[in-house]
């Protein structure tokens, strides 16, 4: 465990980062502390202060920080001089991951996919997915959705809706048709019907798509959760139009939605699935593309990358699967956790009806949408001051987003929710006093 006294001599100052590191840093601005260690749902800064972590690396740490079994397996592997990097050569670490993924994830769900390891980031997986879809179909256009987030490399960025991120492209972002996500125009408008009509119309102006790519719950886009009905209709539209359905499960996958894949309970069967973030289980970089076997038209090395064999990540990813997904216990636990969090968030809506509109999201991917988006930065700040790390999402940062570790201990969950409640109280009580003045 972290010992503040041992660290004193080497204390880092903000000045170091501000002087040497690029202005591009972002989370550091919301959470001004220098972190040293972390365990489970808690992260510690160099002064020994403990924070409950409701950010979890944007859903990269679904099993918490430094899970003891993953850590032990990695330490053992290192001490045996286990090979760290192999390009895409065969390793025992990779074989064990492949077997575990096949046995505990794919086969019990009746899924038949080939596994492609792209570079280690989510964007790498998305790039590989759309390249493959274009290659297999011989088409260029990809349909992506309003408020979708798929990464910041140019191909992935072309799919991403966020104007702030797109503004950094520096070139034209092409080859994508933007369509409205489920309920983008409110409950009364069936956007799948609109898309269907536009694609059916020979003069609808939409080029035949290679793929339709979507998140079933939009993580960065504000926790918009698509309905099963809408998703099924989009899947049918893809099939009717000869397009592949790609589900980007980088944030909503690995249990965040309440099941391993976010689409499991939605009644759809994507052709391609992208995964990253929590896949390695312990925050090590690792990404994966699942593709239907008949789509595997890659030529050897055609899509390449130096870091496609992160053996350390294979080790921890295998342990994560064996530890959490070998039976249904964890999924049952997630249902209870989701209910607990949702109930508490509903109570915040009731307590602050003028300030908080509603609860958004699905599974253990939940948040609150506030009436005045300018207040969310205040909520984040007030939470941080009280020992909670929590972030915002949505086009105007209007959603306070909870990405708790999925295995968070009840007392940490309570502590974090209590801090959030206190922060809301502080922010909105002050705000209403100001408004009354
Ligand atoms: C985070 C994220 C990405 C991009 O992953 P990186 O590792 O940041 O490149 C893509 N899609 C979704 C849904 C994400 O949440």
XYZ file of C-alpha atoms and ligand atoms in Angstrom:
452
model
C 0.000 0.000 0.000
C 1.099 3.593 -0.615
C 3.298 5.134 2.041
C 3.232 8.944 1.918
C 6.484 9.247 3.901
C 8.497 7.133 1.479
C 7.354 9.290 -1.429
C 8.084 12.691 0.118
C 11.613 13.020 -1.248
C 10.501 12.505 -4.798
C 7.343 14.605 -4.779
C 6.367 15.887 -8.179
C 5.098 19.393 -8.728
C 2.439 20.540 -11.228
C 5.085 22.895 -12.562
C 6.905 19.932 -14.173
C 3.886 18.997 -16.254
C 2.964 22.552 -17.098
C 6.494 23.352 -18.250
C 7.300 20.176 -20.186
C 4.096 18.430 -21.255
C 1.880 19.497 -24.154
C -1.242 21.578 -23.697
C -3.186 18.611 -25.087
C -3.498 17.043 -21.614
C -7.117 17.089 -20.464
C -8.124 14.874 -17.527
C -5.199 16.306 -15.561
C -6.998 19.637 -15.631
C -10.128 18.238 -13.986
C -8.199 16.271 -11.391
C -5.276 18.376 -10.191
C -3.275 15.843 -8.182
C -0.222 13.680 -8.791
C -1.159 10.048 -8.387
C 1.112 7.379 -7.047
C -0.757 4.174 -6.360
C -4.149 2.556 -6.642
C -5.964 -0.470 -5.362
C -9.454 -1.686 -6.177
C -11.790 1.304 -6.399
C -9.357 3.713 -4.761
C -6.572 5.839 -6.173
C -4.031 7.701 -4.025
C -2.149 10.923 -4.683
C 1.349 11.760 -3.503
C 0.125 13.457 -0.361
C -1.543 10.178 0.622
C -5.051 11.399 -0.120
C -7.482 8.662 -1.157
C -10.088 9.097 -3.899
C -12.953 6.843 -4.864
C -12.548 6.214 -8.597
C -15.802 6.544 -10.554
C -13.877 7.195 -13.787
C -12.041 3.871 -13.988
C -9.933 5.007 -16.915
C -13.138 5.629 -18.916
C -14.093 1.985 -18.377
C -10.550 0.636 -18.812
C -10.443 -0.534 -15.194
C -13.736 -2.408 -14.972
C -12.196 -4.827 -12.456
C -10.616 -2.036 -10.407
C -6.968 -1.078 -10.014
C -4.299 -3.757 -9.601
C -6.541 -6.760 -9.170
C -4.500 -9.141 -6.952
C -4.799 -12.196 -9.234
C -3.974 -10.307 -12.420
C -1.087 -8.571 -10.706
C 0.278 -11.852 -9.337
C 0.037 -13.566 -12.717
C 1.880 -10.686 -14.355
C 4.582 -10.591 -11.670
C 5.087 -14.363 -11.999
C 5.351 -14.030 -15.767
C 7.903 -11.219 -15.485
C 9.979 -13.133 -12.943
C 10.109 -16.127 -15.307
C 11.403 -13.829 -18.064
C 8.189 -14.454 -19.963
C 8.474 -12.945 -23.426
C 7.029 -9.402 -23.495
C 6.895 -8.601 -27.193
C 6.665 -10.928 -30.160
C 5.213 -8.809 -32.991
C 2.463 -11.249 -33.985
C 4.491 -14.417 -33.477
C 2.994 -17.252 -31.459
C 3.447 -17.155 -27.688
C 2.090 -19.318 -24.903
C 0.593 -16.167 -23.361
C -1.364 -15.496 -26.559
C -2.493 -19.126 -26.896
C -3.816 -19.140 -23.338
C -5.733 -15.919 -23.931
C -7.206 -17.236 -27.205
C -8.306 -20.488 -25.553
C -9.837 -18.665 -22.553
C -11.695 -16.203 -24.787
C -12.998 -19.032 -26.951
C -13.999 -21.220 -24.002
C -15.554 -18.677 -21.626
C -16.739 -15.877 -23.912
C -17.479 -17.080 -27.435
C -18.629 -20.688 -27.094
C -21.109 -20.261 -24.195
C -22.757 -17.487 -26.253
C -22.834 -19.536 -29.444
C -20.616 -16.981 -31.183
C -18.329 -17.794 -34.078
C -15.695 -15.121 -34.675
C -12.055 -14.925 -35.705
C -9.857 -12.775 -33.491
C -7.625 -10.098 -34.990
C -5.147 -8.238 -32.803
C -4.657 -4.744 -34.172
C -2.415 -2.179 -32.483
C -3.139 -1.787 -28.783
C -5.642 1.092 -28.766
C -9.351 1.315 -29.433
C -8.760 3.547 -32.445
C -6.492 0.843 -33.902
C -9.351 -1.662 -33.652
C -11.802 0.743 -35.287
C -9.376 1.490 -38.132
C -8.943 -2.236 -38.760
C -12.697 -2.817 -38.649
C -13.613 -0.195 -41.239
C -10.687 -1.118 -43.472
C -11.882 -4.708 -43.488
C -15.500 -3.723 -44.140
C -14.440 -1.577 -47.108
C -12.149 -4.298 -48.426
C -14.753 -7.060 -48.182
C -17.643 -5.070 -49.661
C -15.659 -3.042 -52.183
C -17.559 0.023 -50.977
C -16.301 3.224 -49.364
C -19.167 4.802 -47.470
C -19.635 4.005 -43.787
C -22.703 5.082 -41.839
C -21.938 6.449 -38.383
C -24.170 8.199 -35.889
C -24.711 11.522 -34.204
C -22.815 11.668 -30.901
C -20.858 8.542 -31.792
C -17.299 8.322 -30.509
C -14.838 5.949 -32.157
C -11.411 7.440 -31.520
C -9.162 10.237 -32.762
C -6.996 8.769 -35.548
C -8.206 10.013 -38.918
C -10.302 7.006 -39.951
C -11.857 6.653 -36.517
C -12.258 10.424 -36.258
C -14.234 10.493 -39.496
C -16.768 8.277 -37.696
C -16.728 10.355 -34.511
C -19.373 13.052 -34.188
C -17.737 15.292 -31.593
C -16.958 18.698 -33.130
C -14.124 19.478 -30.727
C -12.272 16.326 -31.746
C -13.120 16.651 -35.439
C -11.783 20.201 -35.355
C -8.306 18.800 -34.745
C -8.241 16.703 -37.926
C -6.537 19.193 -40.215
C -7.777 17.341 -43.296
C -11.174 16.571 -44.732
C -12.862 13.709 -42.951
C -14.458 11.714 -45.726
C -16.149 8.434 -46.559
C -18.793 8.657 -43.854
C -22.513 9.463 -43.866
C -23.828 10.751 -40.535
C -27.227 9.462 -39.470
C -29.357 10.253 -36.396
C -28.960 7.844 -33.465
C -31.943 6.344 -31.664
C -34.202 9.091 -30.222
C -31.969 11.846 -31.616
C -35.114 13.791 -32.523
C -36.965 12.688 -29.393
C -39.187 9.739 -28.568
C -41.672 10.384 -31.355
C -39.288 9.997 -34.303
C -38.130 6.581 -35.468
C -34.722 7.376 -36.938
C -34.254 3.795 -38.167
C -37.280 4.316 -40.362
C -35.735 7.485 -41.788
C -32.464 5.717 -42.518
C -34.284 2.832 -44.143
C -36.239 5.196 -46.372
C -33.147 7.173 -47.395
C -31.258 4.016 -48.327
C -34.198 2.530 -50.236
C -34.574 5.669 -52.309
C -32.326 5.440 -55.386
C -32.147 9.227 -55.229
C -31.789 9.398 -51.446
C -28.224 10.535 -52.005
C -26.614 8.022 -49.668
C -23.957 5.851 -51.329
C -24.303 2.124 -50.648
C -22.624 1.606 -47.290
C -19.787 -0.834 -46.588
C -20.804 -0.806 -42.954
C -22.949 0.717 -40.266
C -20.946 1.316 -37.095
C -22.528 2.060 -33.734
C -22.191 1.925 -29.979
C -25.212 0.333 -28.278
C -24.657 2.820 -25.434
C -22.855 5.998 -26.459
C -20.158 6.446 -23.838
C -18.624 9.792 -24.737
C -21.773 10.973 -26.524
C -23.809 11.272 -23.313
C -24.912 7.751 -22.308
C -27.559 7.459 -24.999
C -28.739 3.851 -24.852
C -30.306 2.517 -28.031
C -33.397 0.322 -27.689
C -33.302 -3.326 -28.706
C -35.978 -2.605 -31.293
C -33.961 0.172 -32.930
C -30.799 -1.923 -32.946
C -32.615 -4.837 -34.551
C -34.010 -2.546 -37.216
C -30.556 -1.113 -37.924
C -29.215 -4.650 -38.211
C -31.940 -5.471 -40.737
C -31.182 -2.291 -42.692
C -27.522 -3.316 -42.832
C -28.445 -6.798 -44.104
C -30.970 -5.487 -46.655
C -28.367 -3.090 -48.041
C -25.413 -5.462 -48.148
C -23.605 -3.562 -45.395
C -21.758 -5.023 -42.429
C -22.870 -4.210 -38.906
C -19.982 -3.130 -36.688
C -20.565 -2.766 -32.958
C -17.924 -0.637 -31.256
C -17.878 -2.263 -27.820
C -14.712 -0.562 -26.663
C -16.392 1.287 -23.788
C -19.701 -0.534 -23.285
C -18.171 -4.014 -23.509
C -16.370 -6.181 -20.927
C -19.357 -6.162 -18.565
C -20.122 -2.436 -18.467
C -23.588 -2.930 -19.964
C -24.355 -5.726 -17.496
C -23.299 -8.553 -19.829
C -19.898 -9.257 -21.401
C -20.899 -7.773 -24.762
C -23.225 -4.781 -24.769
C -25.310 -6.276 -27.586
C -25.942 -9.688 -26.019
C -29.372 -8.831 -24.687
C -30.302 -6.677 -27.685
C -31.015 -9.491 -30.126
C -28.433 -8.537 -32.738
C -25.442 -10.377 -34.207
C -22.807 -7.923 -35.403
C -20.468 -8.928 -38.223
C -17.529 -7.157 -36.609
C -16.953 -6.143 -32.976
C -14.227 -3.836 -31.699
C -12.888 -4.160 -28.157
C -10.157 -2.450 -26.121
C -10.264 -0.487 -22.827
C -11.068 -3.146 -20.168
C -10.069 -6.115 -22.308
C -6.670 -6.563 -20.624
C -8.377 -6.247 -17.253
C -5.630 -4.247 -15.601
C -5.173 -1.174 -17.739
C -2.538 -2.585 -20.074
C -2.936 -1.589 -23.728
C -4.705 -4.277 -25.744
C -7.327 -4.227 -28.488
C -9.212 -6.821 -30.445
C -11.345 -7.069 -33.566
C -13.848 -9.922 -33.736
C -14.863 -10.784 -37.272
C -17.188 -13.373 -38.732
C -14.953 -16.115 -40.203
C -16.205 -15.567 -43.762
C -15.031 -11.938 -43.603
C -11.439 -12.899 -42.881
C -10.095 -11.778 -46.238
C -6.948 -10.214 -44.817
C -3.724 -11.103 -46.579
C -0.878 -11.921 -44.179
C 0.475 -8.677 -42.735
C -1.877 -6.534 -44.822
C -2.971 -4.714 -41.695
C 0.145 -4.409 -39.602
C 1.360 -2.893 -36.351
C 4.340 -3.297 -34.028
C 2.395 -3.738 -30.819
C 0.034 -6.543 -31.784
C 1.445 -9.005 -29.304
C 1.424 -7.423 -25.871
C 2.077 -10.625 -23.932
C 1.730 -8.886 -20.575
C -1.776 -7.851 -21.565
C -2.533 -11.392 -22.789
C -1.632 -12.672 -19.315
C -3.862 -10.251 -17.392
C -6.682 -10.493 -19.961
C -6.750 -14.270 -19.578
C -6.930 -14.001 -15.791
C -9.731 -11.402 -16.063
C -11.781 -13.787 -18.194
C -11.177 -16.801 -15.975
C -11.823 -14.836 -12.802
C -14.996 -12.997 -13.824
C -16.542 -14.737 -16.819
C -16.156 -18.487 -16.245
C -19.680 -18.625 -14.781
C -22.733 -16.372 -14.323
C -21.986 -15.131 -10.787
C -20.417 -11.858 -11.879
C -23.243 -11.047 -14.298
C -25.763 -11.626 -11.498
C -23.763 -9.272 -9.307
C -23.758 -6.625 -12.042
C -27.554 -6.621 -12.177
C -27.697 -5.825 -8.451
C -24.996 -3.176 -8.730
C -26.759 -1.500 -11.638
C -30.022 -1.423 -9.717
C -28.357 0.050 -6.654
C -26.681 2.839 -8.627
C -29.806 3.606 -10.655
C -31.957 3.822 -7.506
C -29.545 6.291 -5.956
C -29.368 8.404 -9.116
C -33.179 8.439 -9.308
C -33.175 9.783 -5.761
C -30.894 12.641 -6.876
C -33.400 13.479 -9.634
C -36.168 13.578 -7.002
C -34.102 15.729 -4.627
C -33.093 18.268 -7.297
C -36.007 18.248 -9.759
C -35.189 21.750 -11.024
C -31.566 20.900 -11.669
C -31.350 17.262 -12.713
C -33.433 16.130 -15.679
C -33.093 12.365 -15.678
C -30.992 9.249 -15.322
C -29.329 8.089 -18.540
C -27.580 4.927 -19.667
C -27.938 1.192 -19.246
C -26.394 -1.514 -17.061
C -23.507 -0.219 -14.962
C -23.013 2.649 -17.425
C -25.215 5.291 -15.850
C -25.296 9.010 -15.285
C -27.432 12.036 -14.595
C -28.307 14.689 -17.135
C -28.355 18.141 -15.583
C -30.516 21.036 -16.720
C -27.695 23.564 -16.922
C -24.569 22.002 -18.482
C -22.409 24.761 -17.035
C -22.940 23.181 -13.620
C -21.326 19.836 -14.408
C -17.788 21.187 -14.113
C -18.781 22.517 -10.685
C -20.107 19.090 -9.734
C -16.882 17.421 -10.904
C -14.855 19.960 -8.924
C -16.931 19.682 -5.760
C -16.715 15.880 -5.994
C -12.960 15.932 -6.446
C -12.524 18.216 -3.443
C -14.445 15.667 -1.405
C -12.445 12.688 -2.670
C -14.293 11.404 -5.739
C -13.064 11.175 -9.314
C -15.958 11.432 -11.738
C -16.273 12.756 -15.299
C -18.798 14.247 -17.701
C -20.072 13.225 -21.128
C -22.379 14.487 -23.865
C -22.163 17.220 -26.497
C -22.359 19.970 -23.867
C -20.831 17.918 -21.035
C -24.356 17.867 -19.620
C -24.122 14.332 -18.212
C -22.283 13.376 -15.038
C -21.135 9.865 -15.870
C -20.543 7.048 -13.396
C -18.099 4.381 -14.531
C -17.486 2.657 -11.231
C -15.310 -0.426 -11.177
C -17.764 -3.268 -11.822
C -16.527 -5.160 -8.772
C -16.545 -2.101 -6.517
C -16.944 -2.953 -2.840
C -20.277 -1.863 -1.357
C -18.622 0.518 1.108
C -16.688 2.285 -1.670
C -19.815 2.513 -3.816
C -21.720 4.007 -0.877
C -18.848 6.389 -0.107
C -18.669 7.567 -3.729
C -22.424 8.016 -4.078
C -22.511 9.902 -0.779
C -19.778 12.242 -1.977
C -21.666 12.824 -5.233
C -24.818 13.568 -3.218
C -22.883 16.035 -1.036
C -21.359 17.678 -4.098
C -24.791 18.102 -5.714
C -26.105 19.529 -2.484
C -23.231 22.009 -2.266
C -23.411 23.068 -5.910
C -27.182 23.380 -6.163
C -27.784 24.849 -2.748
C -25.230 27.566 -3.509
C -26.700 28.000 -6.986
C -30.262 28.408 -5.715
C -29.074 30.868 -3.095
C -27.375 32.850 -5.847
C -30.462 32.699 -8.018
C -32.612 33.901 -5.097
C -30.379 36.894 -4.440
C -12.319 5.044 -26.035
C -13.087 4.672 -27.221
C -12.497 4.512 -28.482
C -11.067 4.850 -28.746
O -10.173 4.100 -28.003
P -8.679 4.619 -27.805
O -7.990 3.525 -27.051
O -8.768 5.900 -27.029
O -8.108 4.842 -29.165
C -13.287 4.077 -29.526
N -14.587 3.804 -29.344
C -15.188 3.946 -28.163
C -16.637 3.607 -28.026
C -14.468 4.399 -27.058
O -15.075 4.587 -25.884
